[in-house]
Amino acid sequence: MRFMMIVKANKDSEAGKMPSEALLAAMAKYNEELVNAGILVDLAGLQSSSKGFRVRFSGGKTSIIDGPFAETKEQLLGFYLVDCASLEEAIEVAREMGRGESGAFEVRPVRLFRPGVAPA
């Protein structure tokens, strides 16, 4: 079962401040452990919302809103796509990712859509 672990942004990440070298090294080590265990499918970090935009749809019209966006609690920093045997395993993976840090991950099961196959 695949899960998307959405990493929330904070004021520092929105300002472009990188984590400490020690934290980056710990993240790289844990990511390698996930790869070796066959759990990590993909991951990516996102640039600050000041470099992005939103597309809104309403009443058949679209509008483009350039970043940055005021509410950092609504911003994303990146994601992990993991393949876990169960929800419990996904929870444990997320706990280990966040160990020793403050912040939040949003974890959601992935619904796979394939042509000719009904969504799960």
PDB file of N, CA, C and O in Angstrom, residues 5-77:
ATOM      1  N   MET A   5       3.606  10.997   2.107  1.00  0.00           N
ATOM      2  CA  MET A   5       3.932  11.696   3.346  1.00  0.00           C
ATOM      3  C   MET A   5       4.297  13.119   2.948  1.00  0.00           C
ATOM      4  O   MET A   5       5.363  13.363   2.395  1.00  0.00           O
ATOM      5  N   ILE A   6       3.375  14.020   3.217  1.00  0.00           N
ATOM      6  CA  ILE A   6       3.507  15.407   2.797  1.00  0.00           C
ATOM      7  C   ILE A   6       4.197  16.181   3.922  1.00  0.00           C
ATOM      8  O   ILE A   6       3.719  16.196   5.058  1.00  0.00           O
ATOM      9  N   VAL A   7       5.314  16.785   3.601  1.00  0.00           N
ATOM     10  CA  VAL A   7       6.100  17.528   4.578  1.00  0.00           C
ATOM     11  C   VAL A   7       5.649  18.982   4.543  1.00  0.00           C
ATOM     12  O   VAL A   7       5.678  19.627   3.495  1.00  0.00           O
ATOM     13  N   LYS A   8       5.237  19.493   5.684  1.00  0.00           N
ATOM     14  CA  LYS A   8       4.748  20.866   5.776  1.00  0.00           C
ATOM     15  C   LYS A   8       5.913  21.850   5.868  1.00  0.00           C
ATOM     16  O   LYS A   8       6.932  21.573   6.497  1.00  0.00           O
ATOM     17  N   ALA A   9       5.737  22.988   5.248  1.00  0.00           N
ATOM     18  CA  ALA A   9       6.741  24.058   5.302  1.00  0.00           C
ATOM     19  C   ALA A   9       6.630  24.807   6.626  1.00  0.00           C
ATOM     20  O   ALA A   9       5.654  24.668   7.364  1.00  0.00           O
ATOM     21  N   ASN A  10       7.647  25.608   6.908  1.00  0.00           N
ATOM     22  CA  ASN A  10       7.615  26.509   8.065  1.00  0.00           C
ATOM     23  C   ASN A  10       8.247  27.835   7.639  1.00  0.00           C
ATOM     24  O   ASN A  10       8.662  27.998   6.493  1.00  0.00           O
ATOM     25  N   LYS A  11       8.331  28.763   8.547  1.00  0.00           N
ATOM     26  CA  LYS A  11       8.879  30.090   8.205  1.00  0.00           C
ATOM     27  C   LYS A  11      10.304  29.992   7.671  1.00  0.00           C
ATOM     28  O   LYS A  11      10.667  30.675   6.725  1.00  0.00           O
ATOM     29  N   ASP A  12      11.131  29.129   8.286  1.00  0.00           N
ATOM     30  CA  ASP A  12      12.513  28.988   7.832  1.00  0.00           C
ATOM     31  C   ASP A  12      12.589  28.425   6.416  1.00  0.00           C
ATOM     32  O   ASP A  12      13.328  28.925   5.577  1.00  0.00           O
ATOM     33  N   SER A  13      11.823  27.372   6.147  1.00  0.00           N
ATOM     34  CA  SER A  13      11.880  26.764   4.808  1.00  0.00           C
ATOM     35  C   SER A  13      11.329  27.723   3.757  1.00  0.00           C
ATOM     36  O   SER A  13      11.856  27.791   2.645  1.00  0.00           O
ATOM     37  N   GLU A  14      10.290  28.466   4.098  1.00  0.00           N
ATOM     38  CA  GLU A  14       9.745  29.448   3.151  1.00  0.00           C
ATOM     39  C   GLU A  14      10.746  30.565   2.879  1.00  0.00           C
ATOM     40  O   GLU A  14      10.749  31.151   1.803  1.00  0.00           O
ATOM     41  N   ALA A  15      11.618  30.846   3.856  1.00  0.00           N
ATOM     42  CA  ALA A  15      12.642  31.876   3.691  1.00  0.00           C
ATOM     43  C   ALA A  15      13.872  31.334   2.957  1.00  0.00           C
ATOM     44  O   ALA A  15      14.825  32.071   2.710  1.00  0.00           O
ATOM     45  N   GLY A  16      13.854  30.044   2.621  1.00  0.00           N
ATOM     46  CA  GLY A  16      14.978  29.444   1.900  1.00  0.00           C
ATOM     47  C   GLY A  16      16.099  28.957   2.793  1.00  0.00           C
ATOM     48  O   GLY A  16      17.153  28.569   2.309  1.00  0.00           O
ATOM     49  N   LYS A  17      15.883  28.948   4.118  1.00  0.00           N
ATOM     50  CA  LYS A  17      16.908  28.500   5.050  1.00  0.00           C
ATOM     51  C   LYS A  17      16.975  26.976   5.030  1.00  0.00           C
ATOM     52  O   LYS A  17      15.973  26.293   5.212  1.00  0.00           O
ATOM     53  N   MET A  18      18.161  26.448   4.808  1.00  0.00           N
ATOM     54  CA  MET A  18      18.374  25.002   4.763  1.00  0.00           C
ATOM     55  C   MET A  18      18.528  24.456   6.185  1.00  0.00           C
ATOM     56  O   MET A  18      19.010  25.150   7.065  1.00  0.00           O
ATOM     57  N   PRO A  19      18.145  23.192   6.389  1.00  0.00           N
ATOM     58  CA  PRO A  19      18.371  22.562   7.697  1.00  0.00           C
ATOM     59  C   PRO A  19      19.871  22.456   7.986  1.00  0.00           C
ATOM     60  O   PRO A  19      20.703  22.581   7.080  1.00  0.00           O
ATOM     61  N   SER A  20      20.201  22.153   9.232  1.00  0.00           N
ATOM     62  CA  SER A  20      21.601  22.012   9.627  1.00  0.00           C
ATOM     63  C   SER A  20      22.234  20.836   8.886  1.00  0.00           C
ATOM     64  O   SER A  20      21.547  19.922   8.424  1.00  0.00           O
ATOM     65  N   GLU A  21      23.565  20.863   8.796  1.00  0.00           N
ATOM     66  CA  GLU A  21      24.295  19.757   8.167  1.00  0.00           C
ATOM     67  C   GLU A  21      24.016  18.440   8.886  1.00  0.00           C
ATOM     68  O   GLU A  21      23.880  17.393   8.252  1.00  0.00           O
ATOM     69  N   ALA A  22      23.904  18.499  10.212  1.00  0.00           N
ATOM     70  CA  ALA A  22      23.637  17.287  10.989  1.00  0.00           C
ATOM     71  C   ALA A  22      22.266  16.711  10.631  1.00  0.00           C
ATOM     72  O   ALA A  22      22.117  15.494  10.467  1.00  0.00           O
ATOM     73  N   LEU A  23      21.273  17.573  10.495  1.00  0.00           N
ATOM     74  CA  LEU A  23      19.932  17.096  10.144  1.00  0.00           C
ATOM     75  C   LEU A  23      19.905  16.557   8.719  1.00  0.00           C
ATOM     76  O   LEU A  23      19.308  15.510   8.455  1.00  0.00           O
ATOM     77  N   LEU A  24      20.571  17.234   7.795  1.00  0.00           N
ATOM     78  CA  LEU A  24      20.635  16.747   6.415  1.00  0.00           C
ATOM     79  C   LEU A  24      21.296  15.371   6.346  1.00  0.00           C
ATOM     80  O   LEU A  24      20.837  14.483   5.621  1.00  0.00           O
ATOM     81  N   ALA A  25      22.352  15.179   7.126  1.00  0.00           N
ATOM     82  CA  ALA A  25      23.039  13.886   7.149  1.00  0.00           C
ATOM     83  C   ALA A  25      22.132  12.798   7.736  1.00  0.00           C
ATOM     84  O   ALA A  25      22.075  11.681   7.214  1.00  0.00           O
ATOM     85  N   ALA A  26      21.410  13.129   8.799  1.00  0.00           N
ATOM     86  CA  ALA A  26      20.497  12.159   9.409  1.00  0.00           C
ATOM     87  C   ALA A  26      19.371  11.802   8.442  1.00  0.00           C
ATOM     88  O   ALA A  26      18.981  10.628   8.336  1.00  0.00           O
ATOM     89  N   MET A  27      18.859  12.794   7.718  1.00  0.00           N
ATOM     90  CA  MET A  27      17.805  12.543   6.739  1.00  0.00           C
ATOM     91  C   MET A  27      18.320  11.636   5.625  1.00  0.00           C
ATOM     92  O   MET A  27      17.631  10.688   5.216  1.00  0.00           O
ATOM     93  N   ALA A  28      19.516  11.906   5.132  1.00  0.00           N
ATOM     94  CA  ALA A  28      20.095  11.100   4.063  1.00  0.00           C
ATOM     95  C   ALA A  28      20.290   9.654   4.524  1.00  0.00           C
ATOM     96  O   ALA A  28      20.003   8.707   3.781  1.00  0.00           O
ATOM     97  N   LYS A  29      20.739   9.475   5.761  1.00  0.00           N
ATOM     98  CA  LYS A  29      20.944   8.132   6.304  1.00  0.00           C
ATOM     99  C   LYS A  29      19.618   7.388   6.384  1.00  0.00           C
ATOM    100  O   LYS A  29      19.517   6.226   5.976  1.00  0.00           O
ATOM    101  N   TYR A  30      18.588   8.042   6.914  1.00  0.00           N
ATOM    102  CA  TYR A  30      17.286   7.387   7.032  1.00  0.00           C
ATOM    103  C   TYR A  30      16.691   7.098   5.655  1.00  0.00           C
ATOM    104  O   TYR A  30      16.133   6.025   5.427  1.00  0.00           O
ATOM    105  N   ASN A  31      16.847   8.030   4.718  1.00  0.00           N
ATOM    106  CA  ASN A  31      16.349   7.803   3.358  1.00  0.00           C
ATOM    107  C   ASN A  31      17.009   6.567   2.747  1.00  0.00           C
ATOM    108  O   ASN A  31      16.356   5.760   2.089  1.00  0.00           O
ATOM    109  N   GLU A  32      18.311   6.418   2.972  1.00  0.00           N
ATOM    110  CA  GLU A  32      19.031   5.248   2.451  1.00  0.00           C
ATOM    111  C   GLU A  32      18.506   3.965   3.090  1.00  0.00           C
ATOM    112  O   GLU A  32      18.344   2.944   2.419  1.00  0.00           O
ATOM    113  N   GLU A  33      18.206   4.024   4.391  1.00  0.00           N
ATOM    114  CA  GLU A  33      17.629   2.852   5.064  1.00  0.00           C
ATOM    115  C   GLU A  33      16.282   2.480   4.441  1.00  0.00           C
ATOM    116  O   GLU A  33      15.983   1.297   4.250  1.00  0.00           O
ATOM    117  N   LEU A  34      15.472   3.492   4.116  1.00  0.00           N
ATOM    118  CA  LEU A  34      14.172   3.229   3.491  1.00  0.00           C
ATOM    119  C   LEU A  34      14.334   2.624   2.098  1.00  0.00           C
ATOM    120  O   LEU A  34      13.590   1.725   1.712  1.00  0.00           O
ATOM    121  N   VAL A  35      15.320   3.114   1.344  1.00  0.00           N
ATOM    122  CA  VAL A  35      15.593   2.552   0.015  1.00  0.00           C
ATOM    123  C   VAL A  35      16.013   1.093   0.163  1.00  0.00           C
ATOM    124  O   VAL A  35      15.493   0.207  -0.527  1.00  0.00           O
ATOM    125  N   ASN A  36      16.946   0.815   1.066  1.00  0.00           N
ATOM    126  CA  ASN A  36      17.452  -0.543   1.266  1.00  0.00           C
ATOM    127  C   ASN A  36      16.357  -1.500   1.740  1.00  0.00           C
ATOM    128  O   ASN A  36      16.402  -2.695   1.443  1.00  0.00           O
ATOM    129  N   ALA A  37      15.363  -0.965   2.462  1.00  0.00           N
ATOM    130  CA  ALA A  37      14.254  -1.797   2.948  1.00  0.00           C
ATOM    131  C   ALA A  37      13.162  -1.963   1.886  1.00  0.00           C
ATOM    132  O   ALA A  37      12.188  -2.672   2.118  1.00  0.00           O
ATOM    133  N   GLY A  38      13.320  -1.286   0.746  1.00  0.00           N
ATOM    134  CA  GLY A  38      12.320  -1.385  -0.316  1.00  0.00           C
ATOM    135  C   GLY A  38      11.065  -0.583  -0.050  1.00  0.00           C
ATOM    136  O   GLY A  38      10.016  -0.835  -0.648  1.00  0.00           O
ATOM    137  N   ILE A  39      11.139   0.397   0.845  1.00  0.00           N
ATOM    138  CA  ILE A  39       9.967   1.194   1.238  1.00  0.00           C
ATOM    139  C   ILE A  39       9.883   2.500   0.456  1.00  0.00           C
ATOM    140  O   ILE A  39       8.799   2.898   0.022  1.00  0.00           O
ATOM    141  N   LEU A  40      11.011   3.180   0.269  1.00  0.00           N
ATOM    142  CA  LEU A  40      10.996   4.493  -0.383  1.00  0.00           C
ATOM    143  C   LEU A  40      10.827   4.336  -1.887  1.00  0.00           C
ATOM    144  O   LEU A  40      11.643   3.706  -2.554  1.00  0.00           O
ATOM    145  N   VAL A  41       9.755   4.923  -2.416  1.00  0.00           N
ATOM    146  CA  VAL A  41       9.480   4.895  -3.852  1.00  0.00           C
ATOM    147  C   VAL A  41      10.034   6.149  -4.510  1.00  0.00           C
ATOM    148  O   VAL A  41      10.688   6.087  -5.546  1.00  0.00           O
ATOM    149  N   ASP A  42       9.804   7.307  -3.882  1.00  0.00           N
ATOM    150  CA  ASP A  42      10.261   8.582  -4.440  1.00  0.00           C
ATOM    151  C   ASP A  42      10.204   9.633  -3.350  1.00  0.00           C
ATOM    152  O   ASP A  42       9.502   9.471  -2.346  1.00  0.00           O
ATOM    153  N   LEU A  43      10.934  10.713  -3.539  1.00  0.00           N
ATOM    154  CA  LEU A  43      10.861  11.865  -2.646  1.00  0.00           C
ATOM    155  C   LEU A  43      11.327  13.088  -3.404  1.00  0.00           C
ATOM    156  O   LEU A  43      12.045  12.980  -4.396  1.00  0.00           O
ATOM    157  N   ALA A  44      10.871  14.233  -2.951  1.00  0.00           N
ATOM    158  CA  ALA A  44      11.308  15.488  -3.548  1.00  0.00           C
ATOM    159  C   ALA A  44      11.044  16.616  -2.572  1.00  0.00           C
ATOM    160  O   ALA A  44      10.124  16.559  -1.763  1.00  0.00           O
ATOM    161  N   GLY A  45      11.879  17.630  -2.663  1.00  0.00           N
ATOM    162  CA  GLY A  45      11.674  18.858  -1.920  1.00  0.00           C
ATOM    163  C   GLY A  45      11.154  19.917  -2.874  1.00  0.00           C
ATOM    164  O   GLY A  45      11.365  19.839  -4.083  1.00  0.00           O
ATOM    165  N   LEU A  46      10.456  20.875  -2.327  1.00  0.00           N
ATOM    166  CA  LEU A  46       9.899  21.956  -3.134  1.00  0.00           C
ATOM    167  C   LEU A  46      10.569  23.276  -2.783  1.00  0.00           C
ATOM    168  O   LEU A  46      10.931  23.505  -1.632  1.00  0.00           O
ATOM    169  N   GLN A  47      10.708  24.119  -3.774  1.00  0.00           N
ATOM    170  CA  GLN A  47      11.213  25.459  -3.521  1.00  0.00           C
ATOM    171  C   GLN A  47      10.130  26.272  -2.815  1.00  0.00           C
ATOM    172  O   GLN A  47       8.965  25.877  -2.761  1.00  0.00           O
ATOM    173  N   SER A  48      10.492  27.396  -2.299  1.00  0.00           N
ATOM    174  CA  SER A  48       9.585  28.278  -1.569  1.00  0.00           C
ATOM    175  C   SER A  48       8.361  28.634  -2.415  1.00  0.00           C
ATOM    176  O   SER A  48       8.424  28.680  -3.644  1.00  0.00           O
ATOM    177  N   SER A  49       7.247  28.902  -1.735  1.00  0.00           N
ATOM    178  CA  SER A  49       6.019  29.280  -2.446  1.00  0.00           C
ATOM    179  C   SER A  49       6.185  30.583  -3.220  1.00  0.00           C
ATOM    180  O   SER A  49       5.410  30.862  -4.129  1.00  0.00           O
ATOM    181  N   SER A  50       7.214  31.374  -2.909  1.00  0.00           N
ATOM    182  CA  SER A  50       7.448  32.618  -3.658  1.00  0.00           C
ATOM    183  C   SER A  50       7.806  32.320  -5.113  1.00  0.00           C
ATOM    184  O   SER A  50       7.690  33.193  -5.971  1.00  0.00           O
ATOM    185  N   LYS A  51       8.218  31.098  -5.395  1.00  0.00           N
ATOM    186  CA  LYS A  51       8.580  30.716  -6.762  1.00  0.00           C
ATOM    187  C   LYS A  51       7.446  29.975  -7.467  1.00  0.00           C
ATOM    188  O   LYS A  51       7.605  29.523  -8.593  1.00  0.00           O
ATOM    189  N   GLY A  52       6.312  29.833  -6.784  1.00  0.00           N
ATOM    190  CA  GLY A  52       5.199  29.074  -7.339  1.00  0.00           C
ATOM    191  C   GLY A  52       3.972  29.937  -7.578  1.00  0.00           C
ATOM    192  O   GLY A  52       3.997  31.156  -7.437  1.00  0.00           O
ATOM    193  N   PHE A  53       2.905  29.267  -7.941  1.00  0.00           N
ATOM    194  CA  PHE A  53       1.621  29.927  -8.150  1.00  0.00           C
ATOM    195  C   PHE A  53       0.510  28.921  -7.890  1.00  0.00           C
ATOM    196  O   PHE A  53       0.752  27.711  -7.827  1.00  0.00           O
ATOM    197  N   ARG A  54      -0.686  29.436  -7.717  1.00  0.00           N
ATOM    198  CA  ARG A  54      -1.874  28.596  -7.562  1.00  0.00           C
ATOM    199  C   ARG A  54      -2.805  28.872  -8.715  1.00  0.00           C
ATOM    200  O   ARG A  54      -2.885  29.993  -9.216  1.00  0.00           O
ATOM    201  N   VAL A  55      -3.530  27.844  -9.109  1.00  0.00           N
ATOM    202  CA  VAL A  55      -4.563  27.990 -10.125  1.00  0.00           C
ATOM    203  C   VAL A  55      -5.890  27.710  -9.431  1.00  0.00           C
ATOM    204  O   VAL A  55      -6.055  26.654  -8.814  1.00  0.00           O
ATOM    205  N   ARG A  56      -6.808  28.657  -9.489  1.00  0.00           N
ATOM    206  CA  ARG A  56      -8.130  28.497  -8.882  1.00  0.00           C
ATOM    207  C   ARG A  56      -9.167  28.392  -9.983  1.00  0.00           C
ATOM    208  O   ARG A  56      -9.076  29.069 -11.008  1.00  0.00           O
ATOM    209  N   PHE A  57     -10.159  27.544  -9.736  1.00  0.00           N
ATOM    210  CA  PHE A  57     -11.243  27.315 -10.676  1.00  0.00           C
ATOM    211  C   PHE A  57     -12.548  27.655  -9.983  1.00  0.00           C
ATOM    212  O   PHE A  57     -12.809  27.160  -8.886  1.00  0.00           O
ATOM    213  N   SER A  58     -13.375  28.472 -10.622  1.00  0.00           N
ATOM    214  CA  SER A  58     -14.669  28.820 -10.048  1.00  0.00           C
ATOM    215  C   SER A  58     -15.592  29.314 -11.146  1.00  0.00           C
ATOM    216  O   SER A  58     -15.210  30.200 -11.928  1.00  0.00           O
ATOM    217  N   GLY A  59     -16.780  28.765 -11.207  1.00  0.00           N
ATOM    218  CA  GLY A  59     -17.766  29.220 -12.177  1.00  0.00           C
ATOM    219  C   GLY A  59     -17.285  29.142 -13.614  1.00  0.00           C
ATOM    220  O   GLY A  59     -17.624  30.001 -14.424  1.00  0.00           O
ATOM    221  N   GLY A  60     -16.474  28.141 -13.933  1.00  0.00           N
ATOM    222  CA  GLY A  60     -15.981  27.985 -15.295  1.00  0.00           C
ATOM    223  C   GLY A  60     -14.821  28.896 -15.647  1.00  0.00           C
ATOM    224  O   GLY A  60     -14.346  28.892 -16.782  1.00  0.00           O
ATOM    225  N   LYS A  61     -14.344  29.681 -14.696  1.00  0.00           N
ATOM    226  CA  LYS A  61     -13.214  30.589 -14.931  1.00  0.00           C
ATOM    227  C   LYS A  61     -12.023  30.138 -14.099  1.00  0.00           C
ATOM    228  O   LYS A  61     -12.173  29.502 -13.062  1.00  0.00           O
ATOM    229  N   THR A  62     -10.845  30.495 -14.574  1.00  0.00           N
ATOM    230  CA  THR A  62      -9.624  30.202 -13.817  1.00  0.00           C
ATOM    231  C   THR A  62      -8.915  31.504 -13.484  1.00  0.00           C
ATOM    232  O   THR A  62      -9.035  32.502 -14.200  1.00  0.00           O
ATOM    233  N   SER A  63      -8.208  31.477 -12.380  1.00  0.00           N
ATOM    234  CA  SER A  63      -7.364  32.612 -12.019  1.00  0.00           C
ATOM    235  C   SER A  63      -6.029  32.080 -11.525  1.00  0.00           C
ATOM    236  O   SER A  63      -5.942  30.982 -10.979  1.00  0.00           O
ATOM    237  N   ILE A  64      -4.995  32.854 -11.756  1.00  0.00           N
ATOM    238  CA  ILE A  64      -3.639  32.503 -11.353  1.00  0.00           C
ATOM    239  C   ILE A  64      -3.228  33.444 -10.224  1.00  0.00           C
ATOM    240  O   ILE A  64      -3.347  34.668 -10.356  1.00  0.00           O
ATOM    241  N   ILE A  65      -2.775  32.857  -9.123  1.00  0.00           N
ATOM    242  CA  ILE A  65      -2.327  33.637  -7.977  1.00  0.00           C
ATOM    243  C   ILE A  65      -0.850  33.341  -7.773  1.00  0.00           C
ATOM    244  O   ILE A  65      -0.467  32.196  -7.499  1.00  0.00           O
ATOM    245  N   ASP A  66      -0.014  34.349  -7.930  1.00  0.00           N
ATOM    246  CA  ASP A  66       1.426  34.182  -7.733  1.00  0.00           C
ATOM    247  C   ASP A  66       1.760  34.106  -6.248  1.00  0.00           C
ATOM    248  O   ASP A  66       1.127  34.780  -5.426  1.00  0.00           O
ATOM    249  N   GLY A  67       2.778  33.274  -5.909  1.00  0.00           N
ATOM    250  CA  GLY A  67       3.278  33.207  -4.543  1.00  0.00           C
ATOM    251  C   GLY A  67       4.117  34.435  -4.256  1.00  0.00           C
ATOM    252  O   GLY A  67       4.372  35.222  -5.162  1.00  0.00           O
ATOM    253  N   PRO A  68       4.518  34.664  -3.045  1.00  0.00           N
ATOM    254  CA  PRO A  68       4.379  33.760  -1.909  1.00  0.00           C
ATOM    255  C   PRO A  68       2.965  33.796  -1.326  1.00  0.00           C
ATOM    256  O   PRO A  68       2.204  34.723  -1.581  1.00  0.00           O
ATOM    257  N   PHE A  69       2.664  32.779  -0.537  1.00  0.00           N
ATOM    258  CA  PHE A  69       1.355  32.663   0.080  1.00  0.00           C
ATOM    259  C   PHE A  69       1.508  32.916   1.573  1.00  0.00           C
ATOM    260  O   PHE A  69       2.441  32.450   2.197  1.00  0.00           O
ATOM    261  N   ALA A  70       0.566  33.651   2.124  1.00  0.00           N
ATOM    262  CA  ALA A  70       0.687  34.152   3.494  1.00  0.00           C
ATOM    263  C   ALA A  70       0.707  33.059   4.558  1.00  0.00           C
ATOM    264  O   ALA A  70       1.491  33.124   5.498  1.00  0.00           O
ATOM    265  N   GLU A  71      -0.138  32.070   4.456  1.00  0.00           N
ATOM    266  CA  GLU A  71      -0.276  31.063   5.506  1.00  0.00           C
ATOM    267  C   GLU A  71       0.729  29.923   5.326  1.00  0.00           C
ATOM    268  O   GLU A  71       0.512  29.028   4.521  1.00  0.00           O
ATOM    269  N   THR A  72       1.841  29.960   6.083  1.00  0.00           N
ATOM    270  CA  THR A  72       2.840  28.893   5.938  1.00  0.00           C
ATOM    271  C   THR A  72       2.289  27.548   6.382  1.00  0.00           C
ATOM    272  O   THR A  72       2.755  26.518   5.913  1.00  0.00           O
ATOM    273  N   LYS A  73       1.279  27.525   7.260  1.00  0.00           N
ATOM    274  CA  LYS A  73       0.724  26.238   7.685  1.00  0.00           C
ATOM    275  C   LYS A  73       0.063  25.513   6.524  1.00  0.00           C
ATOM    276  O   LYS A  73      -0.182  24.315   6.602  1.00  0.00           O
ATOM    277  N   GLU A  74      -0.222  26.218   5.450  1.00  0.00           N
ATOM    278  CA  GLU A  74      -0.816  25.612   4.263  1.00  0.00           C
ATOM    279  C   GLU A  74       0.221  25.268   3.198  1.00  0.00           C
ATOM    280  O   GLU A  74      -0.124  24.734   2.156  1.00  0.00           O
ATOM    281  N   GLN A  75       1.480  25.570   3.453  1.00  0.00           N
ATOM    282  CA  GLN A  75       2.527  25.374   2.450  1.00  0.00           C
ATOM    283  C   GLN A  75       3.164  23.997   2.575  1.00  0.00           C
ATOM    284  O   GLN A  75       3.248  23.430   3.647  1.00  0.00           O
ATOM    285  N   LEU A  76       3.624  23.503   1.437  1.00  0.00           N
ATOM    286  CA  LEU A  76       4.301  22.214   1.394  1.00  0.00           C
ATOM    287  C   LEU A  76       5.789  22.419   1.193  1.00  0.00           C
ATOM    288  O   LEU A  76       6.205  23.279   0.423  1.00  0.00           O
ATOM    289  N   LEU A  77       6.579  21.595   1.860  1.00  0.00           N
ATOM    290  CA  LEU A  77       8.032  21.636   1.714  1.00  0.00           C
ATOM    291  C   LEU A  77       8.512  20.520   0.790  1.00  0.00           C
ATOM    292  O   LEU A  77       9.483  20.662   0.088  1.00  0.00           O
TER     293      LEU A  77
END
